[in-house]
XYZ file of C-alpha atoms in Angstrom:
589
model
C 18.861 5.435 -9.429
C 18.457 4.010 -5.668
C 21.446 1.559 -6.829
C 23.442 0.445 -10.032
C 21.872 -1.884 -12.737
C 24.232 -4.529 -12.645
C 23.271 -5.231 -8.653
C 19.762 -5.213 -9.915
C 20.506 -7.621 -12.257
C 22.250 -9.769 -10.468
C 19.715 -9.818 -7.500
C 16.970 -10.597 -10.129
C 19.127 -13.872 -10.953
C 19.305 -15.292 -7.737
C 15.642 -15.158 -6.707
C 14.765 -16.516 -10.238
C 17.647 -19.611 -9.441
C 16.215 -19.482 -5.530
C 12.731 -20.497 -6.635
C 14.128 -23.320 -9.500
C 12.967 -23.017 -13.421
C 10.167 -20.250 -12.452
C 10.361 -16.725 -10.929
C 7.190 -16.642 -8.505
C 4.784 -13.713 -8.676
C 1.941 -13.015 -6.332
C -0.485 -10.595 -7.155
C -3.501 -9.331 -5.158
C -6.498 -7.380 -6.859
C -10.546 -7.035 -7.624
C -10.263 -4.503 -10.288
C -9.074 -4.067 -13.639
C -5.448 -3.127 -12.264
C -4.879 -6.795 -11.098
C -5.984 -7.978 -14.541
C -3.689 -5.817 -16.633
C -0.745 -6.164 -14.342
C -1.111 -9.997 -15.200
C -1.224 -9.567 -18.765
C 1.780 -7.542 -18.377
C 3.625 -9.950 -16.798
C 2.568 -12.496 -19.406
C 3.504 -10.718 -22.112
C 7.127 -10.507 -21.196
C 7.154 -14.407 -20.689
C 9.444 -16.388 -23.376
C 9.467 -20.106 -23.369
C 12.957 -20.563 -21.614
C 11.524 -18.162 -18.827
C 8.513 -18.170 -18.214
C 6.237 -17.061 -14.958
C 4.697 -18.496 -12.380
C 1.911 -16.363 -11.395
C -0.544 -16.648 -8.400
C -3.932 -14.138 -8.391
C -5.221 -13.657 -4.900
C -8.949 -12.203 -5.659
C -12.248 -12.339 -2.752
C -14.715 -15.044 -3.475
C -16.869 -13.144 -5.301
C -15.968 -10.516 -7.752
C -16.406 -6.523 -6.331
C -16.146 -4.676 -9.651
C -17.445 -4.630 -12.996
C -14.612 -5.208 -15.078
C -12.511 -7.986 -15.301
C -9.652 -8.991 -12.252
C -7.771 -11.494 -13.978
C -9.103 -14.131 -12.380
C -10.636 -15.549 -15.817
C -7.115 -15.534 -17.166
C -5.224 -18.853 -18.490
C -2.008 -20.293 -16.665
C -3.239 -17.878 -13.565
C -3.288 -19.868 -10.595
C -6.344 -18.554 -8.925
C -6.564 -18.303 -4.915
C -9.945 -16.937 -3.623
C -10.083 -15.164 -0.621
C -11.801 -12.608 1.325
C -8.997 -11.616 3.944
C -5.381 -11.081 3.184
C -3.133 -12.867 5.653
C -0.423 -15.221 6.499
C -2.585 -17.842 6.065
C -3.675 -17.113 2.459
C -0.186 -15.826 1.485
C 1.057 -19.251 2.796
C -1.778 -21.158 0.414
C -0.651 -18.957 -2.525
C 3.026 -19.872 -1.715
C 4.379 -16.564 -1.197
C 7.576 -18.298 0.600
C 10.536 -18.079 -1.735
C 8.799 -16.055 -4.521
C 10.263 -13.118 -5.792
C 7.722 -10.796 -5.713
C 3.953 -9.413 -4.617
C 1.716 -7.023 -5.961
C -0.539 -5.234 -3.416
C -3.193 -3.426 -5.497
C -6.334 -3.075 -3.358
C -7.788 0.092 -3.363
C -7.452 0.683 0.644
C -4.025 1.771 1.655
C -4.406 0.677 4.927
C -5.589 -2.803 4.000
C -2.824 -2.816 2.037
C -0.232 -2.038 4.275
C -1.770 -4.615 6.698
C -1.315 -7.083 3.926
C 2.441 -5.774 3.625
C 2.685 -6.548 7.066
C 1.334 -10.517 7.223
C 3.174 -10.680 4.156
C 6.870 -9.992 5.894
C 6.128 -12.536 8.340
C 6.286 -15.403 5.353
C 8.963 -14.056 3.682
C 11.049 -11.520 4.706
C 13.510 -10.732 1.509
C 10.339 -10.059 -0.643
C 10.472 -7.589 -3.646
C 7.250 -5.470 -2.918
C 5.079 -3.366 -5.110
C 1.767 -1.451 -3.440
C -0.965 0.501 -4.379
C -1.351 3.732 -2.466
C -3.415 6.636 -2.844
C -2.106 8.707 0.205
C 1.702 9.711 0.321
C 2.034 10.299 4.047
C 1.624 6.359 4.062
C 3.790 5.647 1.164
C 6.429 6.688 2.732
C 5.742 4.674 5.948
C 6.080 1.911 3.740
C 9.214 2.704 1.715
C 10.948 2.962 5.373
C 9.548 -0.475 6.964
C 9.926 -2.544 3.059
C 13.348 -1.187 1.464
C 12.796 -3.290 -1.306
C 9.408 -1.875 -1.965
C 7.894 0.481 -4.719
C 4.949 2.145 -3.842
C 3.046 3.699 -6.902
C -0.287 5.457 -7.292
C -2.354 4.632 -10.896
C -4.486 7.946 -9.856
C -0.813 9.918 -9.988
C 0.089 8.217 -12.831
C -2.849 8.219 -14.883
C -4.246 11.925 -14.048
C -1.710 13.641 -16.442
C -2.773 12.356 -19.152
C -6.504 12.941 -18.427
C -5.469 16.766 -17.844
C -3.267 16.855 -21.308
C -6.336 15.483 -23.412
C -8.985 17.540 -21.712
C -6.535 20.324 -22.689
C -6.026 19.116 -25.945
C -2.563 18.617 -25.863
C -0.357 15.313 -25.727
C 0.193 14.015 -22.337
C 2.517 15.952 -19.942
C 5.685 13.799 -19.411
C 8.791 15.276 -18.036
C 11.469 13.278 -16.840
C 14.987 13.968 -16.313
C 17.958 11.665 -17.656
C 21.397 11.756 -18.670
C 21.616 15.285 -17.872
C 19.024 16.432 -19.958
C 15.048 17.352 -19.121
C 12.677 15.575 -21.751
C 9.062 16.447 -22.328
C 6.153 15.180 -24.778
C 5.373 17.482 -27.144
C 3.674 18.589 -30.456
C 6.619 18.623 -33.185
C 5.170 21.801 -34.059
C 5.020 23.355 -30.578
C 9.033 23.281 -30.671
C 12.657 24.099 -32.350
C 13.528 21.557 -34.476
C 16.894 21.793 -32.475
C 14.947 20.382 -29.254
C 13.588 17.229 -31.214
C 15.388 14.440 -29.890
C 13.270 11.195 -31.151
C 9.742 10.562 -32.921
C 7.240 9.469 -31.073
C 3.840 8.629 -32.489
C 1.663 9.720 -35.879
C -1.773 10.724 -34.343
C -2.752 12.787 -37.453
C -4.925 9.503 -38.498
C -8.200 9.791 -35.678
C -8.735 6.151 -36.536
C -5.588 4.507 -35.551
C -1.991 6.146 -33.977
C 1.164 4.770 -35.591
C 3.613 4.686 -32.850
C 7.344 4.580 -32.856
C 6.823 4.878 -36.950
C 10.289 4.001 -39.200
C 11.103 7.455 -40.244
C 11.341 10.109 -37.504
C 10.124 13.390 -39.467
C 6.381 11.265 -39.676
C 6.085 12.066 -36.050
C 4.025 14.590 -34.893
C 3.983 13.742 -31.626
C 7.677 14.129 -29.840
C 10.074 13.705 -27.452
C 11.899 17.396 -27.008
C 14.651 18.864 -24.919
C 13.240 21.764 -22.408
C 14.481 24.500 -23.456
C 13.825 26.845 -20.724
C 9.904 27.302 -21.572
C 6.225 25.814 -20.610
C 5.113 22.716 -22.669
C 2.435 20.756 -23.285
C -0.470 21.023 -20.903
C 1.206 24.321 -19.486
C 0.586 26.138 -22.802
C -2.128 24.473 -23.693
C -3.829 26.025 -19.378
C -2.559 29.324 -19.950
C -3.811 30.093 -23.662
C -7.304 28.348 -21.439
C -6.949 31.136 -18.606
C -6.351 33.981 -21.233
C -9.354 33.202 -22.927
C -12.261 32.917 -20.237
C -14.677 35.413 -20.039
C -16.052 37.314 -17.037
C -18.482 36.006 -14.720
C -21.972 37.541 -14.936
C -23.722 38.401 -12.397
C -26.930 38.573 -14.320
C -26.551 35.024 -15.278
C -26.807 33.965 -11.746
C -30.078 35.966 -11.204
C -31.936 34.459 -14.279
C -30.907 31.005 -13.544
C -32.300 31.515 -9.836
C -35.242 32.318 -11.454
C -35.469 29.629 -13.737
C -35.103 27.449 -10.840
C -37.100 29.328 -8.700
C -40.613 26.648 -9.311
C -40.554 22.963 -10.419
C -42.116 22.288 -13.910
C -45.402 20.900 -12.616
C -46.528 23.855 -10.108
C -45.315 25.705 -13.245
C -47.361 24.094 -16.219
C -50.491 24.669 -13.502
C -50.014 28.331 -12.796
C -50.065 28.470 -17.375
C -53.171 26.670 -17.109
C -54.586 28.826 -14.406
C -53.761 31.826 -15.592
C -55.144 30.766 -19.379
C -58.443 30.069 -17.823
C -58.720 33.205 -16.239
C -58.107 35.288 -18.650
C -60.536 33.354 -20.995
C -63.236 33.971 -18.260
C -62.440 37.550 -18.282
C -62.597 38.081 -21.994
C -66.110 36.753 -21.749
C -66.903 38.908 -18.801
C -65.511 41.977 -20.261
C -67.624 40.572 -23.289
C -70.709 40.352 -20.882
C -70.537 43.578 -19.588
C -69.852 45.150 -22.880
C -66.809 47.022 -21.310
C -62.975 48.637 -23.023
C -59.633 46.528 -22.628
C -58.534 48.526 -19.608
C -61.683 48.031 -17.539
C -61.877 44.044 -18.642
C -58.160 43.968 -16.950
C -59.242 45.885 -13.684
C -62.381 43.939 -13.580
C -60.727 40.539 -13.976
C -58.268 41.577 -11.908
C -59.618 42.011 -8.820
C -62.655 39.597 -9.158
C -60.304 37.156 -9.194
C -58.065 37.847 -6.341
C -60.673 39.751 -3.862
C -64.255 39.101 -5.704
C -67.388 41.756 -6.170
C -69.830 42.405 -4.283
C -73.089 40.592 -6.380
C -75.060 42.915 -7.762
C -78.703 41.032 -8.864
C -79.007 44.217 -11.337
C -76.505 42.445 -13.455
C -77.281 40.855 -16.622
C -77.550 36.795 -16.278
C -74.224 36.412 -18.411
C -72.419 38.714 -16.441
C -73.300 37.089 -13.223
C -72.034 33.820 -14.384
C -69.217 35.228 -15.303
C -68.388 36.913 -12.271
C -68.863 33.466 -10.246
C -66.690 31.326 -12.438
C -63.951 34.586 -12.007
C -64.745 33.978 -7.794
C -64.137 30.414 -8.545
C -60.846 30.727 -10.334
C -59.677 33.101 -7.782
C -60.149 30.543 -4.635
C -57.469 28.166 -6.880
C -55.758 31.050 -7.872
C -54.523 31.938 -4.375
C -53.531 29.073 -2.953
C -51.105 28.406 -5.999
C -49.919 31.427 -5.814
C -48.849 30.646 -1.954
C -47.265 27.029 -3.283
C -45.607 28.693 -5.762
C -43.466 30.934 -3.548
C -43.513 28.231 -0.834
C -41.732 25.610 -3.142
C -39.488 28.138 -5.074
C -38.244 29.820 -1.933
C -37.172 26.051 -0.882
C -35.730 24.906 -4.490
C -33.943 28.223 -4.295
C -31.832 27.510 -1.045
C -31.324 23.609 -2.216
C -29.995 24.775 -5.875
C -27.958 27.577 -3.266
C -26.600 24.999 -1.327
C -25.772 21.927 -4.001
C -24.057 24.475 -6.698
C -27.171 23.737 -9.176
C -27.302 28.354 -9.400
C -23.886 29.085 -10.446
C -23.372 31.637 -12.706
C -22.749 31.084 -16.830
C -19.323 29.988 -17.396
C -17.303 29.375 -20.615
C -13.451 27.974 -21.296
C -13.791 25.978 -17.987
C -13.088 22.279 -17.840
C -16.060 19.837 -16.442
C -15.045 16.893 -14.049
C -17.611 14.132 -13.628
C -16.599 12.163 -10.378
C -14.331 13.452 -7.241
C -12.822 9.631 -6.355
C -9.347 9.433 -6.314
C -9.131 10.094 -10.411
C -11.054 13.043 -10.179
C -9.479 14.526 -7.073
C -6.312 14.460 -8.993
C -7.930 15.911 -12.479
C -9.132 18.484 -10.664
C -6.173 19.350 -8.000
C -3.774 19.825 -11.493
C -6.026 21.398 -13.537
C -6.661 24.020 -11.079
C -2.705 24.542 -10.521
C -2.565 25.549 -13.958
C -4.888 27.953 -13.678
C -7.516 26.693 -15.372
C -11.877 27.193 -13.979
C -13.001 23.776 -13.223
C -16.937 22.824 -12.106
C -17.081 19.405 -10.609
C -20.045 17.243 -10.744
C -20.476 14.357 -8.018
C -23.785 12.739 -7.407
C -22.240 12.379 -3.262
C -21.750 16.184 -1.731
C -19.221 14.316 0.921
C -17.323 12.594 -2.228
C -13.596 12.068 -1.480
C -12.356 15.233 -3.405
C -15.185 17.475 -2.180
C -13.516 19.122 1.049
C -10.374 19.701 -1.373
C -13.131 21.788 -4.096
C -14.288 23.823 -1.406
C -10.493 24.996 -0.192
C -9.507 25.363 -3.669
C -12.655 27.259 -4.798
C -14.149 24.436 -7.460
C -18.157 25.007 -7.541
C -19.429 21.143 -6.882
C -22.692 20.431 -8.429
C -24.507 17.694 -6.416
C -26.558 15.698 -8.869
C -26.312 12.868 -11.262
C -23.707 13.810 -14.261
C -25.718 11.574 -16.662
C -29.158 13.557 -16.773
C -29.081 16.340 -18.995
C -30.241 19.162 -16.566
C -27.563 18.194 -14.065
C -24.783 19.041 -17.120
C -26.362 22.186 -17.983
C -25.785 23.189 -14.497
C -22.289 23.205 -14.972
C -22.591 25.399 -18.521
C -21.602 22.032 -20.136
C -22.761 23.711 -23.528
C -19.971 26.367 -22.935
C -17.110 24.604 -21.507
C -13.767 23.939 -23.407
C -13.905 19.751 -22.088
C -16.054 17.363 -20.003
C -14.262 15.276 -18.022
C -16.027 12.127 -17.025
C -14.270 9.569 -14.750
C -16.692 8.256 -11.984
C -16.407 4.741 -11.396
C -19.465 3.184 -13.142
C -18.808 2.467 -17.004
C -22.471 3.024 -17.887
C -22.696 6.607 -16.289
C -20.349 7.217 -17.682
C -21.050 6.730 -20.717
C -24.596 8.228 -20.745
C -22.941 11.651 -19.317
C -20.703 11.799 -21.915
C -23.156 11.043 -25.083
C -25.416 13.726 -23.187
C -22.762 16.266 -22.886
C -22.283 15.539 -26.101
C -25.965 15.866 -27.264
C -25.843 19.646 -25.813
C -22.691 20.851 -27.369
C -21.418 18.757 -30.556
C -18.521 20.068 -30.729
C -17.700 19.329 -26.958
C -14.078 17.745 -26.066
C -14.909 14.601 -24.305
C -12.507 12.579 -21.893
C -13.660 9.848 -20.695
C -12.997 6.921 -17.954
C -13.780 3.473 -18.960
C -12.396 0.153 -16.784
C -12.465 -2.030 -19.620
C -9.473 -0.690 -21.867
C -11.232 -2.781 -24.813
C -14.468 -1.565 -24.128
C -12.595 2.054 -23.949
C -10.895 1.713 -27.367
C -14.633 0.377 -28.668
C -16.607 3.362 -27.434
C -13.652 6.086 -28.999
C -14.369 4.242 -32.104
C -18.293 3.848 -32.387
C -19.036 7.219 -30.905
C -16.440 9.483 -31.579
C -15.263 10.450 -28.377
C -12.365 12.434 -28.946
C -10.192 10.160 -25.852
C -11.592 7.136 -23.898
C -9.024 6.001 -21.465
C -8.911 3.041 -18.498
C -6.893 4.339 -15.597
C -5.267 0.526 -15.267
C -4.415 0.179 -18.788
C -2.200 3.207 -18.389
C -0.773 2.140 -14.966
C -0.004 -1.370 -15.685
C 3.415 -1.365 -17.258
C 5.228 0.760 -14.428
C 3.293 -2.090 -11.513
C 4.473 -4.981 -13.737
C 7.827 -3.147 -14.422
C 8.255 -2.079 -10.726
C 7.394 -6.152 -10.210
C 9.960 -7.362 -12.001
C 12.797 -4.522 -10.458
C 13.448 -2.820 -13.943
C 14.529 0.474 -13.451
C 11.630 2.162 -15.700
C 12.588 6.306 -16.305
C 9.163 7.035 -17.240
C 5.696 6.194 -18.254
C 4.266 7.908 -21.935
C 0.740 7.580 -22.371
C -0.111 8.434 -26.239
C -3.594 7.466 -27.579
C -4.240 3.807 -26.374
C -0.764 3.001 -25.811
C 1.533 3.225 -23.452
C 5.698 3.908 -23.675
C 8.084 2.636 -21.557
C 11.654 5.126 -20.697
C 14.190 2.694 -19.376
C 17.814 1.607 -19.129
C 19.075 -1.548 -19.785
C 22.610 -2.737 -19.551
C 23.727 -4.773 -21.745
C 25.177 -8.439 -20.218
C 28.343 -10.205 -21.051
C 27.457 -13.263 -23.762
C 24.236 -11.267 -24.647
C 23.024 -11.621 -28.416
C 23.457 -7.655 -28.387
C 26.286 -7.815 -27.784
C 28.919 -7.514 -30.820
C 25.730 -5.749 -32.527
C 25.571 -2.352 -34.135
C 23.667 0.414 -31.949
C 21.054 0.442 -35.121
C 20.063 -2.994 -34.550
C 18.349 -1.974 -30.949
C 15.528 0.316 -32.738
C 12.997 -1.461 -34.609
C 9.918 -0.120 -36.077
C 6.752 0.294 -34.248
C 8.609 -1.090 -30.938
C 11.523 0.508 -29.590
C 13.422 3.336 -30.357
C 17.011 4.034 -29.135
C 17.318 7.628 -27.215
C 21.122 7.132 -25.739
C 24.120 5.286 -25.353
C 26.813 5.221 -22.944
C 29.772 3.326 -22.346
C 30.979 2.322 -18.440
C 31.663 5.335 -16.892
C 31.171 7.644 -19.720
C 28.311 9.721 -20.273
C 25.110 9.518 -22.257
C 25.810 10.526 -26.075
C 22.485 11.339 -27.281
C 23.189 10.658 -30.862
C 25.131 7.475 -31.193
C 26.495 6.239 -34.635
C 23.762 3.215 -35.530
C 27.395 1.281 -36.790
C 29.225 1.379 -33.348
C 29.174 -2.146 -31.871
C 27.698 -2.942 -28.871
C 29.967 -4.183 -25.577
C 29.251 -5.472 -22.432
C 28.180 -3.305 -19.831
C 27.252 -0.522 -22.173
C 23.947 1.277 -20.903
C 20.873 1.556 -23.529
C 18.369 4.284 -23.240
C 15.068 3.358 -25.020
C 11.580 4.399 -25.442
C 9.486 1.188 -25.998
C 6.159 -0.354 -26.022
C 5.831 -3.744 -23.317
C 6.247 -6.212 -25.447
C 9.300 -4.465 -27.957
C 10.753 -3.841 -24.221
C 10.364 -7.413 -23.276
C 12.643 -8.733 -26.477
C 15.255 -6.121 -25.715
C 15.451 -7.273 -22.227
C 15.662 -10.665 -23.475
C 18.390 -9.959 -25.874
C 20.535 -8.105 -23.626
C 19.798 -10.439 -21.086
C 22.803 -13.045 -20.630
C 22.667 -16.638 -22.241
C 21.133 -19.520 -20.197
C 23.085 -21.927 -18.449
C 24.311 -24.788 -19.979
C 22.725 -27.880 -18.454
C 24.466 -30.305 -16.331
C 26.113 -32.767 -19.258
C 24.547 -36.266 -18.432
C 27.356 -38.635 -17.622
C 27.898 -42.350 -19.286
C 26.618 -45.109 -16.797
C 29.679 -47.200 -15.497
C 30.437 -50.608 -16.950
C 29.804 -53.400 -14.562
């Protein structure tokens, strides 16, 4: 850790006593992220401490989701331009803390910037998408945390288009933990439960009795895990490109339906007229053909010698032929032009199977795709923009990028949607979306669908009603490490399981605290938090405490938690209020 928990602690005391009852938070946002960092700061609110929290938003709102601005007890500052004047009216002076989390890094480190000019000893937390600038900012803020939802949230897209729990790895205590399936490891390597996902309705998390777990924490034990395994059984299992494919989908493509349908239609009338020539003229089947043939496409001379129904035949043949030709010139006209376009946007790529689809190269998508192709798994990217943000990336990395619109059905077939192992949809409109997915789903039932949804309780709706294997919102996941960077805590980790997601942290236990005195067994509780370590002051991490050793001050608490289980602990270890001034007797006169 950048320094020791009890400094952190203290330091977290004296801007909560600098600012009087209230810690001060400023937060500035327009998407979903603002709104669920908000609610995560609320939710760790008591009523002997609770927040005061200022939302800077523009005047009018700039995405479809909600931005917190709609939220209760949120004081609500509308602005279009970030700068010492509107961090002044949001009273960013002696407040502990702002939140940065515009979706421009440079806006945002502009904002960083006015913001250092109000108050200078300012615990800051920023958005940022780019890491060259990240660290520009960690070197001009030292009290800064700079995080990136895309980084954090893209693992856990990869693990469920893979099938497999979300890849955590995190190192603590001396020991490297990873999520896993409890059946995917050694018993020996089990070191806590995690979650019961065997029931697709609803995941028990953090359930009473450990062996109900499937879902794990585990040692690393010198092997892949997770969403390693899960790529490389993937790569073993694709088949060969065919080249054949790619020829009879270029000739699929080759004409569009209409020229098509009228070249059928043409071609039926024809060879009704020359059934009723070679009728006419009383001719075999090989002599109708040749005579059909090439009155038609070059005509007869007229021969008056003819009988009358033959020589009405032969003109409505000379007639057919004059359309005939022409279409015949479209035809190779307009397929020799779809060809090159379907060439040049990736709609002719040959047959695939195994590969992952990603719907959407934005920031998400870049990522999805970037660590999905390090494990060595085929991806085919779909973007309706050929200049998207992750497109120049697909072309070094060798990801085919069809240009078209993911939710029409042709545009997924492209891709070999009906073939691939997942379809990964995470553009940034809901109802796209949504329509790829139940489309991708209409061609292949069976199809592993992973999709992006703002609204985490529109998300959760939408896994219900349709059965969409995972529907996740990239803020709900990154929420609790903004809010937890906010308030300074010293979070280990972020675990993303189903709709939830687990905090790793430390907490050290404060002199006075009602922990303290406690047995260890009294810091789990069901469904909340789970104790992974103890350790005494300057003693190492024992890994599996006795639940009946008391607690002491100082001792150092590793847990896996969700928010609000997190949020009692804290306030539990947390040391007692100060006793208020005692209110002295009036003198006598």
């Amino acid at each position: 850790m950048a320094e020791p928990l009890l400094d952190r602690a203290l330091r977290a005391g004296r801007r909560l006593r600098s600012n009087g009852e209230r810690a001060h938070y400023v937060i500035c946002g327009q998407d979903p992220l603002a709104y669920w960092v908000v609610r995560a700061l609320r939710a760790g609110e008591t009523q002997a401490g609770r927040l005061r929290i200022t939302l800077i938003v523009p005047e009018r709102r700039r995405s479809p989701g909600p931005d917190g601005r709609d939220l209760p007890g949120v004081e609500v500052i509308r602005t279009d331009r970030l700068d010492e004047f509107a961090f002044r009216r949001a009273g960013l002076a002696g407040a502990a803390g702002l939140a940065l989390l515009h979706q421009d890094d440079v806006g945002n480190m502009h904002a960083a910037l006015c913001a250092q000019e109000v108050e200078p000893r300012l615990r800051l937390v920023v958005r940022m998408f780019n890491t060259g600038l990240a660290n520009g900012v960690r070197q001009i803020f030292p009290d800064s945390s700079v995080l990136s939802d895309t980084s954090m949230a893209a693992p856990a897209f990869v693990a469920a288009a893979l099938g497999e729990v979300a890849p955590t790895h995190f190192r603590h205590g001396g020991r490297t933990l990873y999520l896993a399936r409890r059946d995917d490891v050694r018993p020996s390597e089990v070191v806590c439960g995690v979650a019961d996902t065997r029931d697709a309705q609803q995941d028990l998390v953090l359930p009473a009795n450990d062996r109900e777990a499937d879902v794990v924490l585990a040692e690393a034990a010198g092997r892949p895990a997770g969403a390693e395994l899960a790529a490389r059984r993937l790569a073993r299992a694709r088949r060969r490109r065919r080249p054949l494919a790619l020829v009879l989908r270029a000739i699929r493509s080759f004409a569009t339906r209409k020229i098509g349908i009228a070249v059928i239609l043409l071609l039926a009338v024809v060879g009704a007229l020359g059934g009723l020539y070679a009728y006419a003229a009383e001719v075999n089947l090989a002599d109708a053909v040749y005579l059909t043939l090439v009155t038609t496409l070059t005509g007869q001379d007229p021969d008056t010698d003819r009988g009358g129904a033959e020589q009405v035949m032969q003109v409505l043949l000379n007639l057919a032929g004059l359309a005939l030709i022409p279409l015949i010139t479209a035809v190779v006209v307009d397929g020799v032009v779809n060809a090159r376009l379907a060439l040049h946007t990736g709609r002719i790529l040959p047959e695939r199977s195994g590969h992952v689809v990603v719907v959407g190269l934005g920031n998400i998508g870049t990522r999805v795709m970037a660590q999905l192709n390090d494990f060595g798994v085929e991806v085919v990217a779909i973007d309706k923009n050929r200049d998207a943000r992750g497109a120049g990336l697909a072309r070094r990395l060798g990801v085919p990028l069809v240009v078209g619109d993911a939710a029409q059905e042709e545009t997924l077939r492209a891709a070999s949607v009906a073939t691939c192992q997942a379809l990964v949809v995470v553009s940034t409109d809901d109802g796209a979306n949504l329509r790829a997915a139940l489309n991708g789903r209409t061609i292949n039932d069976e199809l592993r669908v992973v999709l992006r949804l703002f609204d985490g309780d529109f998300a959760e709706r939408v896994q219900r009603a349709f059965g969409i294997g995972t529907s996740r919102s990239v803020s709900y996941l990154a929420a609790p490490s903004f809010a937890a960077a906010l308030l300074d805590r010293a979070v280990i980790a972020t675990i993303p399981v189903g709709r939830h997601a687990l905090l790793v942290t430390e907490i050290a236990v404060a002199a006075g605290s009602a922990l303290e005195g406690r047995p260890l067994g009294a810091v789990s509780r069901t469904g909340s938090v789970r104790l992974l370590a103890h350790a005494r002051p300057g003693q190492r991490y024992d890994w599996t405490p006795e639940r009946r050793q008391p607690i002491a001050a100082g001792d150092r608490l590793t847990v896996v938690a969700r928010r609000a289980g997190l949020n009692a602990l804290l306030r539990r270890a947390a040391p007692p209020p100060p006793d208020p001034d005692p209110v002295l007797p009036e003198p006598r006169s």
